[in-house]
Tab-separated table of C-alpha atoms and ligand atoms in Angstrom:
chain	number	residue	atom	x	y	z
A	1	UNK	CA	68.903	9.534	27.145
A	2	UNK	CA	69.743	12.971	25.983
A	3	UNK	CA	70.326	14.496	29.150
A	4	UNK	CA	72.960	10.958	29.771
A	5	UNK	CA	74.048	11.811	26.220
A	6	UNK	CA	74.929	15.414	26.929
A	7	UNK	CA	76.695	14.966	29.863
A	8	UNK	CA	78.912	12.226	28.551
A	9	UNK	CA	79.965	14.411	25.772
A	10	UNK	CA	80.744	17.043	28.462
A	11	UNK	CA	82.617	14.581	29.961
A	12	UNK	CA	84.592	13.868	26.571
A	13	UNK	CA	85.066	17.365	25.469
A	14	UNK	CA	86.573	18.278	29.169
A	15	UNK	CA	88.530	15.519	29.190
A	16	UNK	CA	89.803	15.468	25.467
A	17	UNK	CA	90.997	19.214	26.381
A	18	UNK	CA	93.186	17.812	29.186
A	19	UNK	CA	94.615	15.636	27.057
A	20	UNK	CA	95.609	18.029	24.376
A	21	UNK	CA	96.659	20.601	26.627
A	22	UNK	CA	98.879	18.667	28.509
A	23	UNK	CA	100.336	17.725	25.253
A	24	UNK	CA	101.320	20.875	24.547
A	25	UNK	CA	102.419	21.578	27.628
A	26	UNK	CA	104.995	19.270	27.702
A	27	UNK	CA	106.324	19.958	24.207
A	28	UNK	CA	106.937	23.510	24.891
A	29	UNK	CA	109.165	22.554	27.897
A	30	UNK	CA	110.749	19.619	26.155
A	31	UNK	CA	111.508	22.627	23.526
A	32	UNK	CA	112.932	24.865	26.004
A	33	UNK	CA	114.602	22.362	27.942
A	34	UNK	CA	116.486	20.692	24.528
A	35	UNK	CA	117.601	24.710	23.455
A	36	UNK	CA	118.914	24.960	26.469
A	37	UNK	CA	120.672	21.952	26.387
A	38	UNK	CA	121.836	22.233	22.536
A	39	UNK	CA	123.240	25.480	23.532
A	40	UNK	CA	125.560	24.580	26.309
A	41	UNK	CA	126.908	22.012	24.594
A	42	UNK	CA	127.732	23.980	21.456
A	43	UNK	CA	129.090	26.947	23.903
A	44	UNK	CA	131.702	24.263	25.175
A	45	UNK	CA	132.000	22.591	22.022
A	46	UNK	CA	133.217	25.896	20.469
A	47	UNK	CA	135.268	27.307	23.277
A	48	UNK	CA	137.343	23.910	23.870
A	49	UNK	CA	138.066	24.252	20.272
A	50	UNK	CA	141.052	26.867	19.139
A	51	UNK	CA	139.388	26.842	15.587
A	52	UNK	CA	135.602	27.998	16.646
A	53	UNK	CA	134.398	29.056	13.005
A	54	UNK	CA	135.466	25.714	12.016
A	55	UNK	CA	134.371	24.033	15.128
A	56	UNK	CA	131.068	25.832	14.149
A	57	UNK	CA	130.735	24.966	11.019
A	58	UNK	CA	131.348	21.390	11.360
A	59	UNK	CA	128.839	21.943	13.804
A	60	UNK	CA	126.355	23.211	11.360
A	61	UNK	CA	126.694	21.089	9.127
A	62	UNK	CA	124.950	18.655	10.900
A	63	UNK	CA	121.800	20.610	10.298
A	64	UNK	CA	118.917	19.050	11.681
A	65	UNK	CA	118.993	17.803	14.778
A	66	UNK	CA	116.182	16.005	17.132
A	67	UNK	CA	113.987	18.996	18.492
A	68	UNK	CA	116.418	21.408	16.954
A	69	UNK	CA	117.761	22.959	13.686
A	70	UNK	CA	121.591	24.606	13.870
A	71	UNK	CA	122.618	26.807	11.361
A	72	UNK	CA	125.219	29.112	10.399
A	73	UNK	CA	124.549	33.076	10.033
A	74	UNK	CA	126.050	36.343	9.602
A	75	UNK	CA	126.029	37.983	12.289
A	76	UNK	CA	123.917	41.122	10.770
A	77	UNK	CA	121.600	38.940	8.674
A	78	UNK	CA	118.396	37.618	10.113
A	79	UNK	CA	117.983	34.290	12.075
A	80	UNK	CA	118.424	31.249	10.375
A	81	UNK	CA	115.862	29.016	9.313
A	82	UNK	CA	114.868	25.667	9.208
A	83	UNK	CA	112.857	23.266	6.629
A	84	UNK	CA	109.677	24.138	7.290
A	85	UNK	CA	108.524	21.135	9.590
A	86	UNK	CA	104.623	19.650	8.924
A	87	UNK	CA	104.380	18.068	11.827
A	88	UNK	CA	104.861	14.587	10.096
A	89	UNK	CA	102.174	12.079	11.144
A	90	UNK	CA	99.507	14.135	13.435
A	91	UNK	CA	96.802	15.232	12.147
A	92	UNK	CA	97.171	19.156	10.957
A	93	UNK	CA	94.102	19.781	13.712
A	94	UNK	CA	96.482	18.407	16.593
A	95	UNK	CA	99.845	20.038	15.259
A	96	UNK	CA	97.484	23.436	14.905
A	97	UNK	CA	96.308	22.994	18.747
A	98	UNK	CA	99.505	21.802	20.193
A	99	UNK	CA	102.729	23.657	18.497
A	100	UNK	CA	104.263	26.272	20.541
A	101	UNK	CA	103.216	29.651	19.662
A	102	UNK	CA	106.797	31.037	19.666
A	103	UNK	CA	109.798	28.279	19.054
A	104	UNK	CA	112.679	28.982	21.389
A	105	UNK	CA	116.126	30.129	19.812
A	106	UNK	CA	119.602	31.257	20.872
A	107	UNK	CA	122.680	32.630	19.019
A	108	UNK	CA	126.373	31.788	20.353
A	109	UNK	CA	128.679	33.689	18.688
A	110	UNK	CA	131.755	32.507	17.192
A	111	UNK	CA	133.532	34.642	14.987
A	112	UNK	CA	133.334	38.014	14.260
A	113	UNK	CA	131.066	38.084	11.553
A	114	UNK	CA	129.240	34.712	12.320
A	115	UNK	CA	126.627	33.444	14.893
A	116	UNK	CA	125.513	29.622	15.154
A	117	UNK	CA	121.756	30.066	15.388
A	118	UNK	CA	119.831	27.136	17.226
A	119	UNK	CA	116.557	26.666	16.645
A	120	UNK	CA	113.471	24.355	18.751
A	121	UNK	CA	111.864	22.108	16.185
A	122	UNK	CA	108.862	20.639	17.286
A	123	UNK	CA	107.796	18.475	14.459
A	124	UNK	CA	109.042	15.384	16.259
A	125	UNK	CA	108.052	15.872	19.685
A	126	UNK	CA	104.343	16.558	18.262
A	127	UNK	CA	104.200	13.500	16.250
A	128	UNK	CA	105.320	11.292	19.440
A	129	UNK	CA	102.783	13.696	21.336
A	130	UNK	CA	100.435	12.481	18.701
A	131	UNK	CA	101.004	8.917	19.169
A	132	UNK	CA	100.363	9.114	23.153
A	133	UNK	CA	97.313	11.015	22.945
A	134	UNK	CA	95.456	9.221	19.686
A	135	UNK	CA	95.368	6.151	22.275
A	136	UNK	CA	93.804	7.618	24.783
A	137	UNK	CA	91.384	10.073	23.167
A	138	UNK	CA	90.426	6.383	21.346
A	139	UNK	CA	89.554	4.792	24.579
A	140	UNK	CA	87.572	8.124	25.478
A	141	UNK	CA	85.686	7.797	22.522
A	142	UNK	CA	84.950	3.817	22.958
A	143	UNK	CA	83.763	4.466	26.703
A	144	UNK	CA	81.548	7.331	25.505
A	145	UNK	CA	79.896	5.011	22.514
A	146	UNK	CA	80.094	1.603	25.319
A	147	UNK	CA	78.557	3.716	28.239
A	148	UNK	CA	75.168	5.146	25.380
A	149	UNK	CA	74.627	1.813	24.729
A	150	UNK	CA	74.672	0.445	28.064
A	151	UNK	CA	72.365	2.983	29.254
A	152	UNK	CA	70.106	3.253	26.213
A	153	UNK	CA	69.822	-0.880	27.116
A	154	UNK	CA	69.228	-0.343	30.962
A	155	UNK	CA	66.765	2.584	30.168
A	156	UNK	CA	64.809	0.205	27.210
A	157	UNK	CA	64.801	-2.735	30.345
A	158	UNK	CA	63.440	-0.577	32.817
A	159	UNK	CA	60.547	0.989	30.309
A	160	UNK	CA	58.700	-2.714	29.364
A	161	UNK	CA	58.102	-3.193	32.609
A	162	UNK	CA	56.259	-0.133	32.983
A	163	UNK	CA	54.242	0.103	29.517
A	164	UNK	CA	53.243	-3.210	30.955
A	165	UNK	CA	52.302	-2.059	33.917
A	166	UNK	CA	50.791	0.703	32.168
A	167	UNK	CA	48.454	-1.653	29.585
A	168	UNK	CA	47.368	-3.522	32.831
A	169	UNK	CA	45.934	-0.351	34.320
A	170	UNK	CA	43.915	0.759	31.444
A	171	UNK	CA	42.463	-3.124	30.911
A	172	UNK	CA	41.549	-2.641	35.011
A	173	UNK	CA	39.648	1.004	33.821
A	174	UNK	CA	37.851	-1.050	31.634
A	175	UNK	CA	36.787	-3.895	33.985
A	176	UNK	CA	38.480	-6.741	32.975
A	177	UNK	CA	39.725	-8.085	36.443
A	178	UNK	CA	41.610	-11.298	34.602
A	179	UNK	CA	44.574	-9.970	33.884
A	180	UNK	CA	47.677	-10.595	35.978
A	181	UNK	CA	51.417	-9.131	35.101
A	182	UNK	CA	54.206	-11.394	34.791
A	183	UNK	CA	57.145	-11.621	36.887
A	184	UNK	CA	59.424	-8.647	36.395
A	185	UNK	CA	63.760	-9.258	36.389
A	186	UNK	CA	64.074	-6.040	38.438
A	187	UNK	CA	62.682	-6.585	42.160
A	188	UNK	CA	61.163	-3.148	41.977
A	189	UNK	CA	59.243	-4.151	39.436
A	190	UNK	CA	58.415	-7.350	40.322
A	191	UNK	CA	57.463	-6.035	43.532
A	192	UNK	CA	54.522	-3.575	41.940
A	193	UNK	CA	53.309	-7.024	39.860
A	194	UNK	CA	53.065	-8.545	43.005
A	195	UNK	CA	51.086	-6.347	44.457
A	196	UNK	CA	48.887	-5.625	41.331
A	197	UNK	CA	47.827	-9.384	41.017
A	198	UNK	CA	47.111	-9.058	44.332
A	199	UNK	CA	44.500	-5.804	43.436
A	200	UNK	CA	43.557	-7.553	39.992
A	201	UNK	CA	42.492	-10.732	42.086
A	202	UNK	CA	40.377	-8.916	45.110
A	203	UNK	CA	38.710	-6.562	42.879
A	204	UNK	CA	37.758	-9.328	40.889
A	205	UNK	CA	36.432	-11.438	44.095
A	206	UNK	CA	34.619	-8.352	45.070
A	207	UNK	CA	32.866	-8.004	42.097
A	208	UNK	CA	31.687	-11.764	41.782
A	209	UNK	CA	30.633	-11.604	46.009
A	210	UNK	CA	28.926	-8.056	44.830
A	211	UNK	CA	26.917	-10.180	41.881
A	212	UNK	CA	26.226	-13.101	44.563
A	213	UNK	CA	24.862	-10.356	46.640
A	214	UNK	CA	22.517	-8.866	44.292
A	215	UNK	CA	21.493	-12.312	43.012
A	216	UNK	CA	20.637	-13.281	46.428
A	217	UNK	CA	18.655	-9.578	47.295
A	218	UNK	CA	16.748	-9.740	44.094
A	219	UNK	CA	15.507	-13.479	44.906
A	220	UNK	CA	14.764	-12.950	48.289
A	221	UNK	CA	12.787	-9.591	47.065
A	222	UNK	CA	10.802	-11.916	44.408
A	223	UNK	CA	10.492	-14.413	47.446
A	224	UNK	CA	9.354	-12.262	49.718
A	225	UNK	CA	6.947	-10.108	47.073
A	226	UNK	CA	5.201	-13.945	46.047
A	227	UNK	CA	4.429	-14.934	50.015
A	228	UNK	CA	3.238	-11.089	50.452
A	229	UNK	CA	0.671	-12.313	47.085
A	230	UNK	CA	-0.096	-15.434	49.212
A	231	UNK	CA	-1.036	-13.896	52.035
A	232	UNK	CA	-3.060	-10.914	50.574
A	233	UNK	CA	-4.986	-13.913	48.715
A	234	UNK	CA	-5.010	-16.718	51.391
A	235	UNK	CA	-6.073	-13.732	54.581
A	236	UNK	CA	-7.325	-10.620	53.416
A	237	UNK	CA	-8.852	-12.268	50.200
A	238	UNK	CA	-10.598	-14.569	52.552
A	239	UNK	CA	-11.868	-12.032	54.849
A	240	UNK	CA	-13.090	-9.957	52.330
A	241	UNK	CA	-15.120	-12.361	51.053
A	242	UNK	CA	-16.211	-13.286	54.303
A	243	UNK	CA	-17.571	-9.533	55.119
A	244	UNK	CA	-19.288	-9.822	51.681
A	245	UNK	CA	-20.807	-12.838	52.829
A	246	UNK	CA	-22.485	-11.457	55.960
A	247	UNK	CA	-23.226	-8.242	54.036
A	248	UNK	CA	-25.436	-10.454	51.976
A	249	UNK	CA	-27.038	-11.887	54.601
A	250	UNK	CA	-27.998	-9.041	56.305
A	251	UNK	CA	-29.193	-7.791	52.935
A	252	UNK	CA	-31.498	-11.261	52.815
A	253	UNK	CA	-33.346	-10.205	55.572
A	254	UNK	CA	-33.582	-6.865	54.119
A	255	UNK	CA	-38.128	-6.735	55.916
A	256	UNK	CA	-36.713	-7.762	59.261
A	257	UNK	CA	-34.771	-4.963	59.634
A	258	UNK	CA	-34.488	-1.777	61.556
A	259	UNK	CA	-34.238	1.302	58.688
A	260	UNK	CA	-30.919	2.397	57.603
A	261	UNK	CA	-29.356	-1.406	58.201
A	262	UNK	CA	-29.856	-2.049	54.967
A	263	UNK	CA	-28.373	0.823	53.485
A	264	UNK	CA	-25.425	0.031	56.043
A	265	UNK	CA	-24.817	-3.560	54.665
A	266	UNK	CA	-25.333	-2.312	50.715
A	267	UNK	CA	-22.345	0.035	52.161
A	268	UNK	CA	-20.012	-2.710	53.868
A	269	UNK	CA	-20.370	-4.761	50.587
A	270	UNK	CA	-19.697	-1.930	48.407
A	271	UNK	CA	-16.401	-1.274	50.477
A	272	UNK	CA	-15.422	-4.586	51.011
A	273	UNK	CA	-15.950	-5.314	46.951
A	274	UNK	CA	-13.668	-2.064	46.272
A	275	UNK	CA	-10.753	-3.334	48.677
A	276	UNK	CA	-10.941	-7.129	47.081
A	277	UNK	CA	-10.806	-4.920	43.821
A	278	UNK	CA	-7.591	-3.270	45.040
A	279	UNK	CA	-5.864	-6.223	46.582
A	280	UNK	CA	-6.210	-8.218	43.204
A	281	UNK	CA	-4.678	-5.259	41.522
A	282	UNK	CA	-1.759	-5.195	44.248
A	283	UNK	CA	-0.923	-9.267	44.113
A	284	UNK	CA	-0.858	-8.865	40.520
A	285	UNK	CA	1.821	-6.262	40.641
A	286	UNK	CA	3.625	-8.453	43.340
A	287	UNK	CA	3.499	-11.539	41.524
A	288	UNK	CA	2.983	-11.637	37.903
A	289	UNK	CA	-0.257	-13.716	37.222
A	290	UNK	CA	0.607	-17.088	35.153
A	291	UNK	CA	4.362	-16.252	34.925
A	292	UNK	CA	5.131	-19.518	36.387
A	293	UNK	CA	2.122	-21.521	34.887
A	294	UNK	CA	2.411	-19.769	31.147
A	295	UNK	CA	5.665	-18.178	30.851
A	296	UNK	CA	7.026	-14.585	29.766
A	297	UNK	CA	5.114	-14.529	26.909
A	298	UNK	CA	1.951	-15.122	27.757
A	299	UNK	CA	2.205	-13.213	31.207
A	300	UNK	CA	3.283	-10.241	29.587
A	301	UNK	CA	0.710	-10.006	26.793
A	302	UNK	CA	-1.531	-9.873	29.698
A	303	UNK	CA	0.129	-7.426	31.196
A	304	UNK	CA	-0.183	-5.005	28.810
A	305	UNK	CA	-3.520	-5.949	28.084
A	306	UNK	CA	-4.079	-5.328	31.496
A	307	UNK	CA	-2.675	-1.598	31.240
A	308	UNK	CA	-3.796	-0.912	28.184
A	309	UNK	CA	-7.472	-1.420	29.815
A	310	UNK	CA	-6.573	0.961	32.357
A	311	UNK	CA	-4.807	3.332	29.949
A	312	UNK	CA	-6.991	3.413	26.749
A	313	UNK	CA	-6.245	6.516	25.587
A	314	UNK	CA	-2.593	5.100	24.899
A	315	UNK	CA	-2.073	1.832	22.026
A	316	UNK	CA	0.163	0.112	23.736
A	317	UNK	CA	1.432	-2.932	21.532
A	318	UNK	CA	3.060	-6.200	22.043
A	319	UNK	CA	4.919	-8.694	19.778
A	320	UNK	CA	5.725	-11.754	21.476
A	321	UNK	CA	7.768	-14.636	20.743
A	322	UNK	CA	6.134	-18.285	22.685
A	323	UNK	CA	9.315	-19.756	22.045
A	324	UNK	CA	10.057	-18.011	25.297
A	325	UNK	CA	7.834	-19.664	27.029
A	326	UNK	CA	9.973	-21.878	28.689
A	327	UNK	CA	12.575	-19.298	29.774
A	328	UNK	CA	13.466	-20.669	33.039
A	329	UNK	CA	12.311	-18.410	36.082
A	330	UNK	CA	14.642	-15.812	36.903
A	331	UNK	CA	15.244	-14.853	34.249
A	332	UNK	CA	11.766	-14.681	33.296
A	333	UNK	CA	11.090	-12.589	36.355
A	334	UNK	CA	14.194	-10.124	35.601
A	335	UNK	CA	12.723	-9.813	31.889
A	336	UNK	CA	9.081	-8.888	33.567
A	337	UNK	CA	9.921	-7.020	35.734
A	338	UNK	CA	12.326	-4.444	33.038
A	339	UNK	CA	9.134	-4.539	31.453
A	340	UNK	CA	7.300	-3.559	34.174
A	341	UNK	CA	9.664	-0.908	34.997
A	342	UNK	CA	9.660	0.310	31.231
A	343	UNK	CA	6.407	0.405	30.624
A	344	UNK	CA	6.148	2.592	34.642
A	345	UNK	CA	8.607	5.057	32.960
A	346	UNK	CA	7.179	5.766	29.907
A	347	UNK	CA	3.464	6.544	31.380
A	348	UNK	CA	4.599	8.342	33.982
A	349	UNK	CA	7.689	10.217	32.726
A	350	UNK	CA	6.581	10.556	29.134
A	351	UNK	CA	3.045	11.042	28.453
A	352	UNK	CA	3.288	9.024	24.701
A	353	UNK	CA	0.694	8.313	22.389
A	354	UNK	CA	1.581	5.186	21.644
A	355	UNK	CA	4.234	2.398	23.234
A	356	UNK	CA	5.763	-1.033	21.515
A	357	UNK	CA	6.727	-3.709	23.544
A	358	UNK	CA	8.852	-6.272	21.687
A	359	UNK	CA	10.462	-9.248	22.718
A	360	UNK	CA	12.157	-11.855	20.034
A	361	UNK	CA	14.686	-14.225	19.829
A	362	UNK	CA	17.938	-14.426	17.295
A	363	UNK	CA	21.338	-15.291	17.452
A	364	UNK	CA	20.979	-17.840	20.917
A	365	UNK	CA	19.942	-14.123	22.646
A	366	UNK	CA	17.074	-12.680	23.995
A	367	UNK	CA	15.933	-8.985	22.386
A	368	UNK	CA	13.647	-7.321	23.857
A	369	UNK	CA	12.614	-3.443	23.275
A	370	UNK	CA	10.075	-1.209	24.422
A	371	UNK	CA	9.830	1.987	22.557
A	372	UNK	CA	7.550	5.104	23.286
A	373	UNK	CA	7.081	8.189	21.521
A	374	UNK	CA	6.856	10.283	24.401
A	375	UNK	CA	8.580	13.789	25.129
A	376	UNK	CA	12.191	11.647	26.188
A	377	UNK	CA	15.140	12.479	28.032
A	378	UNK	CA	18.295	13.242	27.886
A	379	UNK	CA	20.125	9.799	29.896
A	380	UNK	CA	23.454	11.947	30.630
A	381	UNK	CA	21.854	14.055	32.778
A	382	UNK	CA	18.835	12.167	34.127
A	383	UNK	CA	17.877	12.244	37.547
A	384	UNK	CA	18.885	9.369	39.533
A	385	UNK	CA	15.792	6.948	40.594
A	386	UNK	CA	15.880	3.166	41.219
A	387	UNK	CA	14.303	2.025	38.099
A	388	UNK	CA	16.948	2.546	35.173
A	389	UNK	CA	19.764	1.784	37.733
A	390	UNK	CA	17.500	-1.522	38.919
A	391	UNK	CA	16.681	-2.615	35.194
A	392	UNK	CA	20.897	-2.074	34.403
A	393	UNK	CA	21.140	-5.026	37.534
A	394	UNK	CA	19.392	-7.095	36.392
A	395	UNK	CA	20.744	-7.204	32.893
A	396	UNK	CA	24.024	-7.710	34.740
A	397	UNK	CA	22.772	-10.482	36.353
A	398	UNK	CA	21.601	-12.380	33.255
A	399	UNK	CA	25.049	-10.957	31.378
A	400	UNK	CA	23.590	-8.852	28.898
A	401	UNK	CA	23.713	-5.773	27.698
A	402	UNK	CA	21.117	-2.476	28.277
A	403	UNK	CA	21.091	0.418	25.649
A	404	UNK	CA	18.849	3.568	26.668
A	405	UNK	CA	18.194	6.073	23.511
A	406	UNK	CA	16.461	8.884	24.212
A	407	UNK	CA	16.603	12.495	23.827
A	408	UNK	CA	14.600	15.441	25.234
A	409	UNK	CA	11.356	15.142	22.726
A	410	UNK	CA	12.745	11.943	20.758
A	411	UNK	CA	10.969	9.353	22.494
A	412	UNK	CA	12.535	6.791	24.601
A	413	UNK	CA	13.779	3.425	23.240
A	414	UNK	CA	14.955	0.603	25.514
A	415	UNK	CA	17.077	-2.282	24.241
A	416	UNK	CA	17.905	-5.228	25.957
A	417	UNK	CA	20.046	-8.109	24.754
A	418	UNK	CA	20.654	-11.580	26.970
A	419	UNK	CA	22.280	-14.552	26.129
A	420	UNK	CA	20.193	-17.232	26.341
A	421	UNK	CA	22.453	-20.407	27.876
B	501	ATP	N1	10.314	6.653	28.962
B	501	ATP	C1	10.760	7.794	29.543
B	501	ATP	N2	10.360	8.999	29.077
B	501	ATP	C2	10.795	10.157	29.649
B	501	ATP	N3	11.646	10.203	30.680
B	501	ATP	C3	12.068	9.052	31.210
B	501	ATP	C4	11.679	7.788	30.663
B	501	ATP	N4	12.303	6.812	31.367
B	501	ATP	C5	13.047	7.433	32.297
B	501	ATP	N5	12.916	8.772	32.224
B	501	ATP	C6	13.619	9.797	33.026
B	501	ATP	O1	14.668	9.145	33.731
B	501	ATP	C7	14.541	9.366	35.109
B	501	ATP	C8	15.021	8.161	35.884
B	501	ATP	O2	14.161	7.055	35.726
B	501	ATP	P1	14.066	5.962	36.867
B	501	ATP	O3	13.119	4.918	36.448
B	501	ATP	O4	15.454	5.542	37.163
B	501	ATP	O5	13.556	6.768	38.110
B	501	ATP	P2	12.076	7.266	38.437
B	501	ATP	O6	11.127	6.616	37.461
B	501	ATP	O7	12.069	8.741	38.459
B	501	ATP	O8	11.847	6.715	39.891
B	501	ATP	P3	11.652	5.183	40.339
B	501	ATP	O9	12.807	4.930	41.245
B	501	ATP	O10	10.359	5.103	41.011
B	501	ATP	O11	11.696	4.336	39.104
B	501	ATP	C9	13.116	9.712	35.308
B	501	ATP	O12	12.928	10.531	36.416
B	501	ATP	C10	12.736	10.433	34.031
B	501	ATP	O13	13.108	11.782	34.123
B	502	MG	MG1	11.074	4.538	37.112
């Protein structure tokens, strides 16, 4: 707008100049050409006349004339004057700018002693001057003040569009792939809507096909972690206890036996005992014991009973709510398993004293928190491992929200909040 402003002002002043100058120009030559004109006349006026001083002074006597001023002198005096002029109706700015800087003059002679002095008066031309030019510097000024306005409107039409455009973008930044632009009057503009609903709408399809995805890895993971439970049980479980079995039998017939069988089947039940051992540990960790039969509440209290047998030198605590119990399963298993992962993280990362595992209700949402006062973290600049990025998918998936507070020998704290629908 300023440089449009500057430029038409340019404009203005340059043209305004042309205006006046012309002006002027034309009344210096309409005040040379009427002198010249004035004093031809008079010349033949006076010389067709026998009496010339009374020729002249008749002549004289007329005084003012248009664009001139005759007057009768001695010859040795000075030139004649003239009523001082002011220009009449012009402003004093445009009579200043436009009057000749010397007026023409000529002296006839016509007697002896006397000369009739004629003298340009401009007063008259600059007023008509005046008149002209006032029009058209007028319809300067109202095209300078109609063209501002016009652009300051066309500029102010062409911004919304793009502070729209503008708000759009930083709502995208922030994730919210629902909002669409209107339809813009300028086809540019329109054009870049177009094509930004067009964005808006496959980023947001992407995102929901990306949330299908992980929906659909995460059950098949759980799926495929429960049969791997099933079949430890149902095969090597069975086997095991099979070995065990014969072991035993050997061991009945302990007498009968050659030395060092014995000892071999005490071995073989030993092992076999130690695997079974193992493989219950390893189907619990794949499938939560009475998750499904109890619910969350109950499986995770003995959960952590369960680690806090195998870590005693740690308290690890649990508050519970059994109104969870009958959290329906997914979410149940997403809830366990951030547990789980929690729980992993703090034994193995942070070396606490003591851990709380909380999980509540309030508000229609699930909280749940697991704190530790272990040596912490600092979550800006942790390295990158699967767990913390696989607890914040799952809280996605269930539409909550994940808060991670630790700092490098602060403890850790872990909040989760979930809507429960
Ligand atoms: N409770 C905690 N105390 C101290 N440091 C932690 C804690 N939880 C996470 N961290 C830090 O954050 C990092 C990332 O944790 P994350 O669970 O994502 O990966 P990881 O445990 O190293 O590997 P994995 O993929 O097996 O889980 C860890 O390496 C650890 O440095
Ligand atoms: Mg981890």
């Amino acid at each position: 707008m300023i440089a449009v402003t500057l430029l038409l002002a340019a404009i203005l002043l340059a043209a305004g100049w042309l205006v006046i100058h012309n002006a002027q120009r034309a009344i210096a030559e309409e005040m040379d050409s009427s002198v010249a004109l004035a004093s031809d006349l008079v010349e033949t006026s006076i010389r067709s006349d026998g009496e010339a001083l009374a020729a002249a002074k008749r002549l004289a006597a007329i005084g003012h004339l248009r664009h001139l001023c005759l007057s009768l002198v001695p010859l040795t005096g000075d030139g004649g004057e003239c009523p001082a002029g002011d220009g009449a109706d012009a402003p004093a700015w445009f009579a200043a700018m436009t009057r000749p800087n010397s007026l023409p003059n000529r002296r006839i002679v016509v007697a002896p002693d006397y000369a009739i002095h004629i003298l340009a008066d401009p007063d008259d031309e600059i007023e008509e001057a005046w008149q002209d030019t006032r029009g058209l510097l007028a319809l300067l000024l109202v095209f300078y003040g109609a063209t501002i306005v016009i652009v300051y409107r066309l500029l102010g039409r062409a911004i919304v569009p793009v502070q729209r455009i503008d708000a759009a973008l930083a709502r995208i930044e922030h994730g919210d792939y629902a909002i669409r632009l209107p339809h813009f009057s300028l086809p540019e503009f329109d054009g870049i809507a177009a094509q930004f609903n067009h964005m808006a709408e496959t980023l947001a399809a992407a995102r929901s096909e990306n949330q299908r995805l992980r929906e659909h890895s995460l059950r098949i993971q759980e799926d495929e972690r429960r049969s791997l439970a099933r079949e430890l049980h149902d095969e090597l479980g069975q086997s095991l206890t099979a070995i065990r079995a014969d072991a035993a039998g050997i061991l009945a017939r302990r007498e009968r036996l050659p030395d060092g069988v014995a000892e071999s089947a005490e071995a073989i039940a030993e092992v076999a005992a130690r695997i079974y051992d193992q493989t219950r540990l390893m189907m619990r960790r794949l499938r939560p014991p009475g998750l499904d039969e109890l619910g969350l509440d109950a499986a995770l209290e003995e959960h952590i009973a369960g680690w806090q047998r195998t870590h005693p030198a740690i308290e690890i605590a649990y508050t519970g709510d059994d109104t969870l119990s009958d959290l329906p399963s997914p979410a149940a298993i997403h809830v366990f398993r951030l547990v789980q992962e929690a729980l992993t993280n703090a034994l193995r990362h942070g070396q606490p004293k003591r851990i709380d595992v909380a999980l509540g209700t309030s508000a229609g949402r699930l909280r749940l928190t697991i704190t530790d006062d272990g040596r912490g973290f600092d979550p800006a600049a942790r390295r990158p491992g699967l767990g913390l990025s696989g607890m914040s998918e799952r809280i996605d998936l269930l539409a909550g929200q994940l808060h991670i507070d630790s700092s490098p020998g602060g403890g850790t704290r872990v909040r989760a909040d979930i809507p429960l629908v």
